[in-house]
């Protein structure tokens, strides 16, 4: 019989129950752990094996890029603050082929389809024609021969030649190993556009042109960023976005807007950095996708107009889209250039040149005009001209035009001065004591200094009407433009002295103007030798009336007259008046006049020369043009023979006669007599001295002083 007070049995039963519970819990935990482990492996299997490919394709990543950003270019204004060139927002298309991945060609084909549909042109520098039959558009498709510094012949590669060598298409030492068609086919095969042995289509050629530009940069043959298209519109941008073209980036940029249709040759234009200018702009710290000045004042004042580029840090997703961005260094906008140009006077001058040309019986002559004021150019016109706003679209036609509208004749046209040179001969002879203001030399129509009758030149009046001028002093000789007087004065003075004074007046010398110009030539033995011509004793006579090899620009002639009428102070020509800060709050730089030479001209001698110019303006043939002006004018005509039956017309003048403020030169190719330009000159002076606008009032600092 059990003892109810025996606790041993009870404790054993209790311990047994606890053991069973512990075992049950342990088994449950093991089962739960196994279930979790199975679920984990199932999830891994699902993610990595079943859906691995999908997950890998949807992974997003970001790339951090640092890029230089161009600053906003400064404005260009005329002397009175009228805006000539400013900026406007536009949109460029750039390509990021890394973001395109394996879909590069498909994306580019879609992009080109959109371009064709929208009429958007894209950058394509491949020198092969756009359509079959394929031909090269340059004479040096692969390589060209040149000389190194030691005069040795070396072979240099073009951009196409460098790429062709990198891609093993041609042997760089062979200039024409492949025809244009064969080369294009090899390119298209390399680019994955066609299969080997297939002929490329026009669409393939267009694709090859884009890929050529990209490959140039891939192989670092061209370090510029590839701007696929410039100035695209909102419709184009929307189509790119709708088609989700990875790697096609729309960049907001500023582009030039022209507020005037005039002064194209002066203002110039901008463009991309070229291979020849790349090194210079790299040294200046420019981004290689910068827009820079190419011609005119855009080029002349590039560094001041450009400003300082900034640096931007961008975070991009795997499709090349910008996720975030911040400035590491903000760009600094360029300064604004204020020119000496008066755009009202410039427009009048260009319009009058066009009207003059249209009025000629035959095809309108090429012409140029310059209005100068102590070296500061008020107007500088060349005809024919062009419109900067449509310049790029019309470039091929402009470049092919036989009248050369892209040529700035005012600074790059070289013309014999004809009789407008006679004031210089007079000043040289008077200053060297070879003649006096009262000495008279007789014009008999024929200059008999040389005994040989074949070496006896005539005066123009003898050849014209078998007339003579009789006894002329220097004043009357200038009015009459007597060749005999200046033959004698020139021979007495000598060619060495004539050349010396020409140099001091700035003829045959660079004027200092900031835009491109030609130096010209002063007649003399050295110049004749340069042209493989013989210099004779009688050549001095021809040189003294502005013939022989005297070749000057209209700008030089205007500056020569300005130097003459201000008493002999020869200043450098310039277009810059001042620079203003980007916000126009302050003047950052003012042009300081540069005195190049001082010619010692006696007051009596100068008055004698200027009186002759004034008397010419009062003659019956010319006074009718100037009679309505509010000021008196001094002038000189010139007729420079350039062929058997043709002559260029040259006309110079200044006003007012008693207080010179402006000097003017006009040249018309095949314009016959310089007197034909008097009416044109009067129209320009009428605009300048107009009382309708206070803007044309001359300020003291720019007045030509006697």
XYZ file of C-alpha atoms in Angstrom:
706
model
C 0.000 0.000 0.000
C 1.391 3.327 -1.011
C 2.046 5.967 1.418
C 0.126 9.136 0.423
C 2.781 11.205 2.024
C 5.479 9.690 -0.237
C 6.552 12.698 -2.507
C 9.168 10.839 -4.518
C 6.683 9.330 -6.919
C 4.963 12.650 -7.514
C 8.242 14.371 -8.366
C 9.135 11.662 -10.873
C 5.847 12.066 -12.706
C 6.253 15.812 -12.803
C 9.791 15.530 -14.212
C 8.577 13.125 -16.901
C 5.886 15.550 -18.037
C 8.419 18.434 -18.259
C 10.734 16.290 -20.375
C 7.945 15.507 -22.827
C 7.072 19.218 -23.117
C 10.730 20.158 -23.717
C 11.073 17.542 -26.459
C 7.896 18.804 -28.112
C 9.123 22.398 -28.043
C 12.491 21.407 -29.433
C 10.892 19.500 -32.279
C 8.634 22.474 -33.046
C 11.600 24.883 -33.121
C 13.551 22.527 -35.394
C 10.566 22.233 -37.712
C 10.096 26.019 -37.752
C 13.784 26.597 -38.475
C 13.672 24.068 -41.297
C 10.591 25.727 -42.759
C 12.257 29.161 -42.637
C 15.395 27.743 -44.219
C 13.393 26.108 -46.979
C 11.536 29.381 -47.579
C 14.797 31.344 -47.712
C 16.302 28.983 -50.267
C 13.089 29.073 -52.257
C 13.199 32.886 -52.318
C 16.830 32.859 -53.424
C 16.033 30.337 -56.134
C 13.102 32.453 -57.313
C 15.185 35.634 -57.353
C 18.398 34.301 -58.824
C 17.307 31.472 -61.063
C 13.685 32.019 -62.031
C 13.658 35.868 -62.170
C 17.385 36.624 -62.173
C 17.536 37.971 -65.734
C 14.615 40.319 -65.154
C 16.056 41.681 -61.939
C 19.465 42.224 -63.497
C 17.975 44.256 -66.359
C 16.015 46.468 -63.987
C 18.871 47.375 -61.652
C 19.371 51.188 -61.558
C 22.729 52.756 -60.872
C 24.044 56.302 -60.862
C 27.163 57.840 -62.358
C 28.732 61.047 -61.104
C 30.119 63.271 -63.845
C 31.903 66.606 -63.738
C 31.602 68.868 -66.747
C 32.685 72.365 -67.674
C 29.845 74.713 -68.548
C 30.200 77.663 -70.889
C 29.458 81.096 -69.545
C 26.971 83.486 -71.134
C 28.658 85.470 -73.889
C 28.747 89.261 -73.582
C 26.654 91.550 -75.790
C 28.035 93.758 -78.565
C 26.754 97.343 -78.768
C 27.409 100.382 -80.934
C 28.935 103.594 -79.608
C 25.547 104.892 -78.426
C 24.582 101.729 -76.566
C 22.347 100.244 -79.227
C 22.476 96.444 -79.014
C 23.871 94.778 -82.116
C 24.409 91.208 -80.906
C 22.924 89.540 -77.835
C 21.952 86.035 -76.709
C 18.907 83.830 -76.779
C 18.151 80.436 -75.258
C 18.394 77.511 -77.656
C 18.635 73.732 -77.423
C 21.411 71.473 -78.638
C 21.436 67.698 -78.964
C 24.376 65.747 -77.572
C 24.936 61.982 -77.617
C 26.064 59.667 -74.818
C 26.740 56.311 -76.466
C 27.590 54.655 -73.125
C 23.947 55.105 -72.093
C 22.809 53.587 -75.411
C 24.610 50.306 -74.791
C 23.962 47.596 -77.342
C 21.016 49.576 -78.753
C 23.296 52.315 -80.117
C 22.629 51.819 -83.811
C 18.875 51.347 -83.329
C 18.643 54.525 -81.244
C 20.677 56.520 -83.757
C 18.505 55.301 -86.635
C 15.398 56.452 -84.743
C 17.040 59.794 -84.058
C 17.914 60.308 -87.719
C 14.365 59.405 -88.736
C 13.078 62.157 -86.434
C 15.624 64.600 -87.881
C 14.542 63.868 -91.445
C 10.866 64.214 -90.570
C 11.455 67.537 -88.784
C 13.972 68.931 -91.263
C 16.723 69.099 -88.628
C 20.295 69.056 -89.922
C 22.997 67.325 -87.910
C 26.770 67.556 -87.730
C 28.440 65.327 -90.290
C 32.077 65.935 -91.161
C 32.742 62.712 -93.066
C 34.381 63.851 -96.336
C 32.304 61.549 -98.530
C 29.272 62.741 -100.471
C 25.862 62.253 -98.872
C 24.502 60.228 -101.780
C 25.779 57.719 -104.331
C 27.872 57.609 -106.398
C 30.205 58.061 -103.433
C 33.048 60.511 -103.971
C 35.444 62.290 -101.643
C 34.652 65.911 -100.869
C 38.302 66.746 -100.172
C 41.498 66.230 -102.126
C 43.253 64.770 -99.072
C 40.975 62.070 -97.632
C 43.737 60.153 -95.838
C 47.043 61.981 -95.715
C 48.859 64.933 -97.189
C 52.468 65.888 -97.768
C 53.970 68.890 -96.008
C 57.331 70.038 -94.671
C 58.631 70.048 -91.128
C 60.731 72.793 -89.576
C 63.852 71.491 -91.303
C 62.220 71.607 -94.714
C 61.942 67.834 -94.930
C 58.889 66.297 -96.580
C 56.627 64.506 -94.106
C 53.264 62.753 -94.338
C 50.549 64.069 -92.040
C 47.186 62.426 -91.483
C 43.836 64.095 -91.806
C 41.152 63.297 -89.228
C 39.752 60.660 -91.592
C 43.237 59.289 -92.196
C 43.915 59.000 -88.448
C 40.653 57.142 -87.882
C 41.226 54.934 -90.942
C 44.627 53.999 -89.575
C 43.267 53.286 -86.079
C 40.564 51.053 -87.556
C 43.035 49.338 -89.955
C 41.059 50.470 -93.004
C 43.957 51.984 -94.931
C 47.708 52.192 -94.802
C 48.437 55.783 -93.782
C 51.456 55.927 -96.075
C 49.249 55.347 -99.092
C 47.142 58.340 -100.011
C 44.514 56.511 -102.060
C 44.511 52.845 -101.154
C 40.712 52.624 -101.178
C 38.163 54.375 -103.298
C 35.529 56.422 -101.484
C 32.965 53.657 -101.995
C 35.299 50.961 -100.702
C 36.235 53.038 -97.685
C 32.586 53.766 -96.891
C 31.732 50.078 -97.107
C 34.568 49.180 -94.722
C 33.399 51.851 -92.300
C 29.810 50.600 -92.397
C 30.986 47.040 -91.765
C 33.028 48.156 -88.750
C 30.111 50.164 -87.410
C 27.811 47.149 -87.724
C 25.559 48.786 -90.297
C 25.934 46.275 -93.135
C 27.224 42.760 -93.625
C 30.484 42.154 -95.406
C 30.103 42.352 -99.163
C 26.905 44.441 -99.048
C 26.746 47.921 -100.588
C 25.892 50.820 -98.236
C 22.673 52.775 -98.800
C 22.174 56.503 -98.318
C 20.736 55.803 -94.854
C 23.892 53.816 -94.068
C 26.025 56.741 -95.260
C 24.150 59.116 -92.971
C 24.583 56.766 -90.026
C 28.266 56.403 -90.893
C 28.658 60.173 -90.765
C 27.323 60.298 -87.198
C 29.391 57.314 -86.085
C 32.466 58.840 -87.764
C 32.076 61.902 -85.525
C 31.687 59.669 -82.455
C 34.656 57.477 -83.372
C 36.890 60.525 -83.854
C 36.318 61.296 -80.199
C 36.505 57.673 -79.096
C 40.015 57.460 -80.521
C 40.810 61.011 -79.255
C 41.458 62.219 -82.793
C 39.079 65.073 -82.046
C 38.729 66.078 -78.393
C 35.735 68.352 -78.915
C 32.405 67.215 -77.543
C 30.136 66.046 -80.331
C 27.160 68.366 -80.639
C 24.853 66.332 -82.857
C 22.454 69.185 -83.704
C 22.095 72.837 -82.713
C 19.046 75.019 -82.172
C 16.377 72.299 -82.220
C 12.780 73.271 -81.432
C 10.268 72.045 -78.848
C 8.551 69.676 -81.314
C 11.829 67.884 -81.956
C 12.566 67.678 -78.222
C 9.088 66.247 -77.544
C 9.568 63.531 -80.162
C 12.904 62.539 -78.633
C 11.262 62.297 -75.192
C 8.262 60.352 -76.496
C 10.517 57.774 -78.121
C 12.568 57.443 -74.904
C 15.873 57.548 -76.783
C 18.470 56.630 -74.180
C 21.684 58.646 -74.396
C 20.155 61.455 -76.466
C 20.579 64.508 -74.268
C 19.004 67.907 -74.802
C 21.252 70.699 -73.570
C 20.027 74.220 -72.898
C 22.534 76.699 -74.304
C 22.699 80.331 -75.315
C 23.170 81.255 -78.955
C 23.757 84.565 -80.696
C 20.805 86.721 -81.749
C 21.462 89.563 -84.175
C 19.555 92.775 -83.603
C 20.772 94.273 -86.868
C 21.130 93.081 -90.457
C 24.125 95.382 -90.957
C 27.856 95.304 -90.143
C 28.194 91.563 -90.818
C 31.870 91.840 -91.757
C 32.608 93.842 -88.610
C 30.608 91.817 -86.091
C 31.668 88.418 -87.378
C 30.272 85.168 -86.056
C 30.878 82.352 -83.588
C 31.406 78.633 -84.004
C 32.912 75.502 -82.505
C 36.557 75.117 -81.528
C 38.484 73.683 -84.482
C 41.461 71.381 -84.616
C 43.737 74.310 -85.450
C 42.562 76.395 -82.469
C 42.149 73.554 -79.973
C 45.553 73.953 -78.323
C 45.101 77.678 -77.765
C 41.726 77.279 -76.095
C 42.913 74.360 -74.003
C 45.603 76.641 -72.580
C 42.895 79.196 -71.757
C 40.921 76.548 -69.889
C 37.996 76.464 -72.312
C 35.711 73.413 -72.495
C 36.239 71.775 -75.836
C 32.526 72.182 -76.615
C 32.762 75.945 -76.130
C 31.373 78.355 -78.681
C 34.075 80.824 -79.668
C 34.538 83.771 -81.990
C 35.501 82.797 -85.524
C 35.623 86.154 -87.317
C 35.151 89.890 -86.784
C 34.935 91.393 -83.319
C 33.545 88.093 -82.030
C 37.048 86.709 -82.603
C 38.960 89.908 -81.808
C 37.405 90.274 -78.339
C 36.891 86.557 -77.672
C 38.372 86.315 -74.186
C 36.502 89.335 -72.830
C 33.200 88.351 -74.449
C 33.486 84.698 -73.428
C 33.765 85.156 -69.671
C 34.890 82.317 -67.379
C 33.558 78.780 -67.701
C 32.025 77.040 -64.688
C 32.124 73.465 -63.358
C 28.980 71.409 -62.681
C 28.733 68.055 -60.883
C 25.915 65.846 -62.198
C 24.478 62.526 -61.059
C 23.154 60.427 -63.968
C 21.076 57.259 -63.986
C 21.842 54.304 -66.222
C 19.806 55.877 -69.063
C 21.909 59.006 -69.016
C 19.195 61.132 -67.391
C 20.281 63.768 -64.894
C 19.135 62.812 -61.380
C 20.703 65.752 -59.552
C 23.261 68.475 -60.177
C 25.095 71.200 -58.329
C 27.655 73.876 -59.119
C 31.241 73.266 -58.103
C 32.112 76.616 -59.654
C 29.517 78.919 -61.194
C 30.347 80.390 -64.618
C 31.049 84.103 -64.889
C 29.353 85.871 -67.830
C 31.472 87.795 -70.318
C 31.826 91.545 -70.515
C 29.821 93.595 -73.005
C 31.785 95.204 -75.853
C 30.890 98.767 -76.845
C 32.184 99.549 -80.330
C 33.126 102.839 -81.961
C 30.645 101.923 -84.699
C 27.539 104.068 -85.228
C 24.981 101.574 -86.510
C 22.757 104.312 -87.963
C 25.671 105.596 -90.028
C 26.690 102.031 -90.857
C 23.229 101.148 -92.159
C 23.049 104.313 -94.255
C 26.482 103.582 -95.719
C 25.600 99.995 -96.625
C 22.262 101.016 -98.141
C 23.911 103.727 -100.249
C 26.559 101.292 -101.496
C 23.816 98.863 -102.540
C 21.854 101.635 -104.276
C 24.974 102.830 -106.068
C 25.734 99.315 -107.295
C 22.151 98.753 -108.444
C 22.211 101.991 -110.441
C 25.162 100.959 -112.588
C 24.384 99.934 -116.149
C 26.270 96.668 -115.939
C 26.396 94.292 -112.995
C 26.802 96.254 -109.796
C 30.450 96.888 -108.860
C 32.018 95.674 -105.652
C 32.616 98.555 -103.295
C 33.732 99.574 -99.823
C 33.402 102.588 -97.540
C 35.068 103.645 -94.295
C 34.244 106.551 -91.998
C 37.098 107.230 -89.585
C 37.377 109.511 -86.539
C 40.835 109.753 -84.914
C 41.311 106.058 -85.594
C 37.921 105.122 -84.149
C 35.914 103.626 -87.000
C 32.329 104.933 -87.243
C 31.323 102.900 -90.291
C 33.063 100.135 -92.187
C 31.072 98.707 -95.069
C 31.767 96.223 -97.848
C 29.500 95.446 -100.794
C 28.168 92.888 -101.467
C 27.543 91.765 -97.925
C 25.551 89.017 -96.175
C 23.054 88.468 -93.365
C 24.498 86.975 -90.191
C 21.129 85.541 -89.141
C 21.008 83.272 -92.228
C 24.751 82.981 -92.757
C 25.105 79.281 -91.932
C 22.148 78.166 -94.025
C 23.458 80.110 -97.027
C 27.179 79.535 -96.521
C 27.757 77.306 -99.564
C 26.057 79.790 -101.887
C 27.915 82.718 -100.311
C 31.266 80.947 -100.609
C 30.617 80.088 -104.262
C 29.433 83.588 -105.233
C 31.926 85.089 -107.706
C 31.340 88.548 -106.163
C 32.774 87.234 -102.880
C 30.273 88.667 -100.372
C 32.224 87.071 -97.512
C 35.276 89.188 -98.374
C 35.596 92.348 -96.291
C 36.851 94.755 -98.945
C 37.139 97.618 -96.468
C 40.047 95.941 -94.662
C 41.100 93.194 -97.060
C 40.597 94.790 -100.463
C 43.803 96.215 -101.956
C 43.446 99.094 -104.404
C 45.705 101.585 -106.125
C 44.893 104.991 -104.589
C 45.217 106.888 -107.843
C 45.212 110.664 -107.448
C 44.164 110.475 -103.790
C 47.892 109.792 -103.202
C 48.809 113.252 -104.494
C 48.268 114.937 -101.109
C 50.974 112.670 -99.696
C 53.333 113.548 -102.535
C 52.612 117.223 -101.884
C 53.259 116.933 -98.132
C 56.489 114.989 -98.720
C 57.771 117.500 -101.303
C 56.822 120.511 -99.148
C 58.209 119.052 -95.921
C 61.483 118.014 -97.588
C 61.860 121.488 -99.131
C 61.661 120.228 -102.720
C 58.825 122.624 -103.590
C 57.227 125.621 -101.896
C 53.602 126.653 -101.492
C 54.075 129.465 -104.023
C 56.172 127.703 -106.637
C 54.349 127.124 -109.884
C 55.099 124.326 -112.308
C 53.843 124.522 -115.860
C 51.617 121.805 -117.243
C 52.035 121.516 -121.009
C 50.121 118.263 -121.208
C 53.312 116.252 -121.781
C 56.084 115.753 -119.213
C 59.339 116.217 -121.125
C 61.786 115.365 -118.336
C 63.090 112.439 -120.385
C 64.378 113.006 -123.906
C 63.007 109.706 -125.162
C 59.578 110.529 -126.556
C 58.342 107.074 -125.544
C 59.185 107.853 -121.911
C 57.253 111.139 -121.779
C 54.029 110.585 -119.813
C 50.979 112.775 -120.279
C 48.654 114.645 -117.963
C 45.140 113.262 -117.823
C 43.753 116.499 -119.319
C 45.957 116.066 -122.387
C 44.752 112.515 -122.928
C 41.168 113.613 -122.329
C 40.738 116.808 -124.367
C 44.281 117.666 -125.485
C 44.182 120.367 -122.801
C 46.758 121.785 -120.398
C 46.612 123.195 -116.856
C 49.212 125.888 -117.401
C 51.050 127.178 -114.331
C 49.893 125.416 -111.140
C 50.992 125.890 -107.550
C 50.467 123.012 -105.125
C 46.964 124.106 -104.101
C 45.733 124.415 -107.649
C 47.571 121.232 -108.671
C 45.565 119.285 -106.082
C 42.318 120.833 -107.279
C 43.220 120.193 -110.921
C 44.805 116.823 -110.063
C 47.612 117.793 -112.435
C 49.828 114.820 -113.206
C 52.663 116.963 -114.578
C 52.993 118.891 -111.292
C 53.192 115.703 -109.249
C 55.535 113.954 -111.666
C 57.973 116.787 -111.043
C 57.316 116.949 -107.299
C 57.713 113.190 -106.998
C 61.001 113.060 -108.907
C 62.429 115.874 -106.806
C 61.343 114.193 -103.583
C 62.571 110.730 -104.535
C 61.018 107.338 -103.992
C 62.782 106.814 -100.649
C 61.112 109.899 -99.175
C 57.746 109.022 -100.689
C 57.953 105.586 -99.075
C 58.960 107.130 -95.750
C 55.954 109.456 -95.679
C 53.631 106.686 -96.853
C 54.764 104.591 -93.900
C 54.227 107.492 -91.476
C 50.729 108.017 -92.863
C 50.056 104.303 -92.346
C 49.852 103.339 -96.017
C 51.084 99.826 -96.710
C 51.123 99.203 -92.941
C 48.771 97.404 -90.580
C 46.353 99.947 -89.142
C 46.001 98.223 -85.774
C 42.307 97.494 -86.228
C 41.232 94.447 -84.233
C 39.679 92.490 -87.104
C 41.470 90.817 -89.998
C 43.178 93.178 -92.450
C 45.738 93.181 -95.248
C 48.947 95.176 -95.034
C 49.136 96.339 -98.629
C 52.126 97.598 -100.608
C 53.988 100.875 -101.131
C 55.591 101.241 -104.563
C 59.372 101.191 -104.706
C 62.334 99.095 -105.851
C 61.857 96.580 -103.022
C 58.188 96.048 -103.854
C 58.930 95.659 -107.551
C 61.613 93.110 -106.749
C 59.108 91.185 -104.651
C 56.809 90.958 -107.676
C 59.741 90.128 -110.004
C 59.371 93.444 -111.780
C 61.949 95.977 -112.924
C 62.101 99.388 -111.247
C 62.987 102.276 -113.557
C 63.782 105.924 -112.908
C 60.458 106.830 -114.442
C 58.628 104.504 -112.048
C 58.891 107.184 -109.369
C 56.673 109.450 -111.462
C 53.992 106.812 -111.707
C 54.251 106.076 -107.975
C 53.895 109.781 -107.118
C 50.368 109.844 -108.600
C 49.284 106.665 -106.837
C 50.035 104.087 -109.507
C 52.808 101.468 -109.856
C 52.523 98.897 -107.055
C 50.823 101.176 -104.557
C 48.081 98.970 -103.099
C 46.142 100.072 -100.010
C 42.948 99.187 -98.203
C 40.049 101.657 -97.971
C 40.611 101.702 -94.200
C 44.227 102.789 -94.712
C 43.135 105.542 -97.081
C 40.512 106.872 -94.660
C 43.072 106.802 -91.838
C 45.611 108.568 -94.092
C 43.164 111.401 -94.732
C 42.311 111.607 -91.013
C 46.037 111.862 -90.253
C 46.467 114.573 -92.873
C 43.623 116.795 -91.737
C 44.444 116.584 -88.028
C 47.900 117.971 -88.718
C 50.001 114.813 -88.931
C 49.068 112.752 -85.856
C 48.729 109.174 -87.076
C 46.615 107.072 -84.701
C 46.000 103.334 -84.818
C 42.553 102.352 -86.044
C 40.249 100.607 -83.615
C 36.699 99.307 -83.191
C 36.673 99.029 -79.408
C 35.331 101.980 -77.425
C 35.058 100.249 -74.055
C 34.026 97.132 -72.185
C 31.231 97.116 -69.627
C 30.561 94.514 -66.953
C 27.967 91.829 -67.650
C 25.322 93.751 -65.677
C 26.333 97.087 -67.265
C 27.032 98.505 -63.794
C 30.595 99.580 -64.502
C 33.142 100.205 -67.239
C 35.846 97.560 -67.032
C 38.138 98.797 -69.819
C 38.398 101.918 -71.973
C 40.328 102.027 -75.233
C 43.320 104.348 -75.034
C 44.203 106.037 -78.369
C 47.542 104.842 -79.718
C 49.663 107.449 -81.483
C 51.827 105.648 -84.043
C 53.586 108.507 -85.828
C 53.764 112.282 -85.817
C 54.416 113.889 -89.182
C 55.952 117.352 -89.021
C 53.787 119.351 -91.420
C 54.081 123.133 -91.361
C 50.800 124.988 -90.866
C 51.215 126.993 -94.081
C 52.042 123.858 -96.067
C 49.099 121.951 -94.610
C 46.710 124.806 -95.343
C 47.880 124.861 -98.967
C 47.108 121.154 -99.365
C 43.730 121.301 -97.593
C 42.746 124.395 -99.565
C 43.238 122.422 -102.763
C 40.895 119.703 -101.462
C 38.301 122.289 -100.458
C 38.494 124.020 -103.832
C 37.824 120.691 -105.548
C 34.606 120.272 -103.551
C 33.520 123.701 -104.810
C 34.013 122.898 -108.499
C 30.917 122.629 -110.668
C 31.177 118.879 -111.128
C 31.173 118.138 -107.388
C 29.718 121.116 -105.511
C 26.163 120.183 -106.531
C 26.399 117.100 -104.311
C 27.718 118.926 -101.258
C 25.786 122.188 -101.549
C 22.911 120.990 -99.354
C 25.155 119.855 -96.503
C 25.339 122.002 -93.353
C 29.174 121.868 -93.475
C 31.945 122.558 -95.962
C 33.878 119.595 -97.358
C 37.404 118.915 -98.602
C 37.814 116.035 -101.047
C 39.976 114.313 -103.635
C 39.048 111.969 -106.439
C 41.111 109.106 -107.774
C 40.930 106.892 -110.839
C 43.155 103.833 -110.750
C 43.640 101.962 -114.002
C 43.466 98.212 -113.438
C 43.004 96.934 -116.994
C 42.999 98.245 -120.508
C 39.413 99.470 -120.399
C 38.514 99.376 -116.703
C 39.421 101.479 -113.690
C 38.591 101.559 -110.014
C 37.039 104.701 -108.603
C 38.444 106.127 -105.366
C 37.067 109.078 -103.419
C 38.295 110.545 -100.126
C 36.939 113.490 -98.213
C 36.668 115.070 -94.786
C 34.321 117.472 -93.042
C 33.876 120.111 -91.829
C 36.631 121.782 -93.824
C 37.400 124.381 -91.138
C 37.149 121.968 -88.165
C 37.695 118.365 -89.337
C 35.725 115.731 -87.469
C 35.425 112.791 -89.848
C 37.357 111.352 -92.784
C 35.769 109.150 -95.427
C 37.042 106.814 -98.136
C 34.982 105.170 -100.875
C 36.195 102.635 -103.440
C 34.189 101.090 -106.274
C 35.743 98.334 -108.354
C 35.418 99.155 -112.061
C 33.700 102.345 -110.973
C 35.589 104.518 -113.499
C 36.043 108.055 -112.182
C 36.283 108.826 -108.465
C 33.999 111.782 -109.045
C 31.177 109.275 -109.562
C 31.298 108.565 -105.843
C 30.807 112.176 -104.698
C 27.035 111.801 -104.456
C 27.452 108.666 -102.379
C 29.879 110.443 -100.050
C 27.460 113.347 -99.664
C 24.712 110.959 -98.575
C 26.945 109.445 -95.893
C 28.004 112.866 -94.622
C 24.375 114.011 -94.593
C 23.547 111.152 -92.222
C 26.492 111.943 -89.990
C 25.764 115.651 -89.732
C 21.999 115.211 -89.535
C 20.373 117.520 -86.989
C 17.466 115.101 -86.551
C 19.292 112.955 -84.022
C 21.383 114.149 -81.133
C 23.098 110.772 -81.203
C 25.208 111.984 -84.125
C 26.679 114.897 -82.196
C 30.432 114.505 -82.049
C 31.941 114.462 -78.582
C 35.109 116.337 -77.827
C 37.301 113.324 -77.109
C 36.804 112.004 -80.633
C 37.260 115.258 -82.527
C 40.010 115.460 -85.096
C 42.200 118.337 -83.990
C 44.137 120.513 -86.386
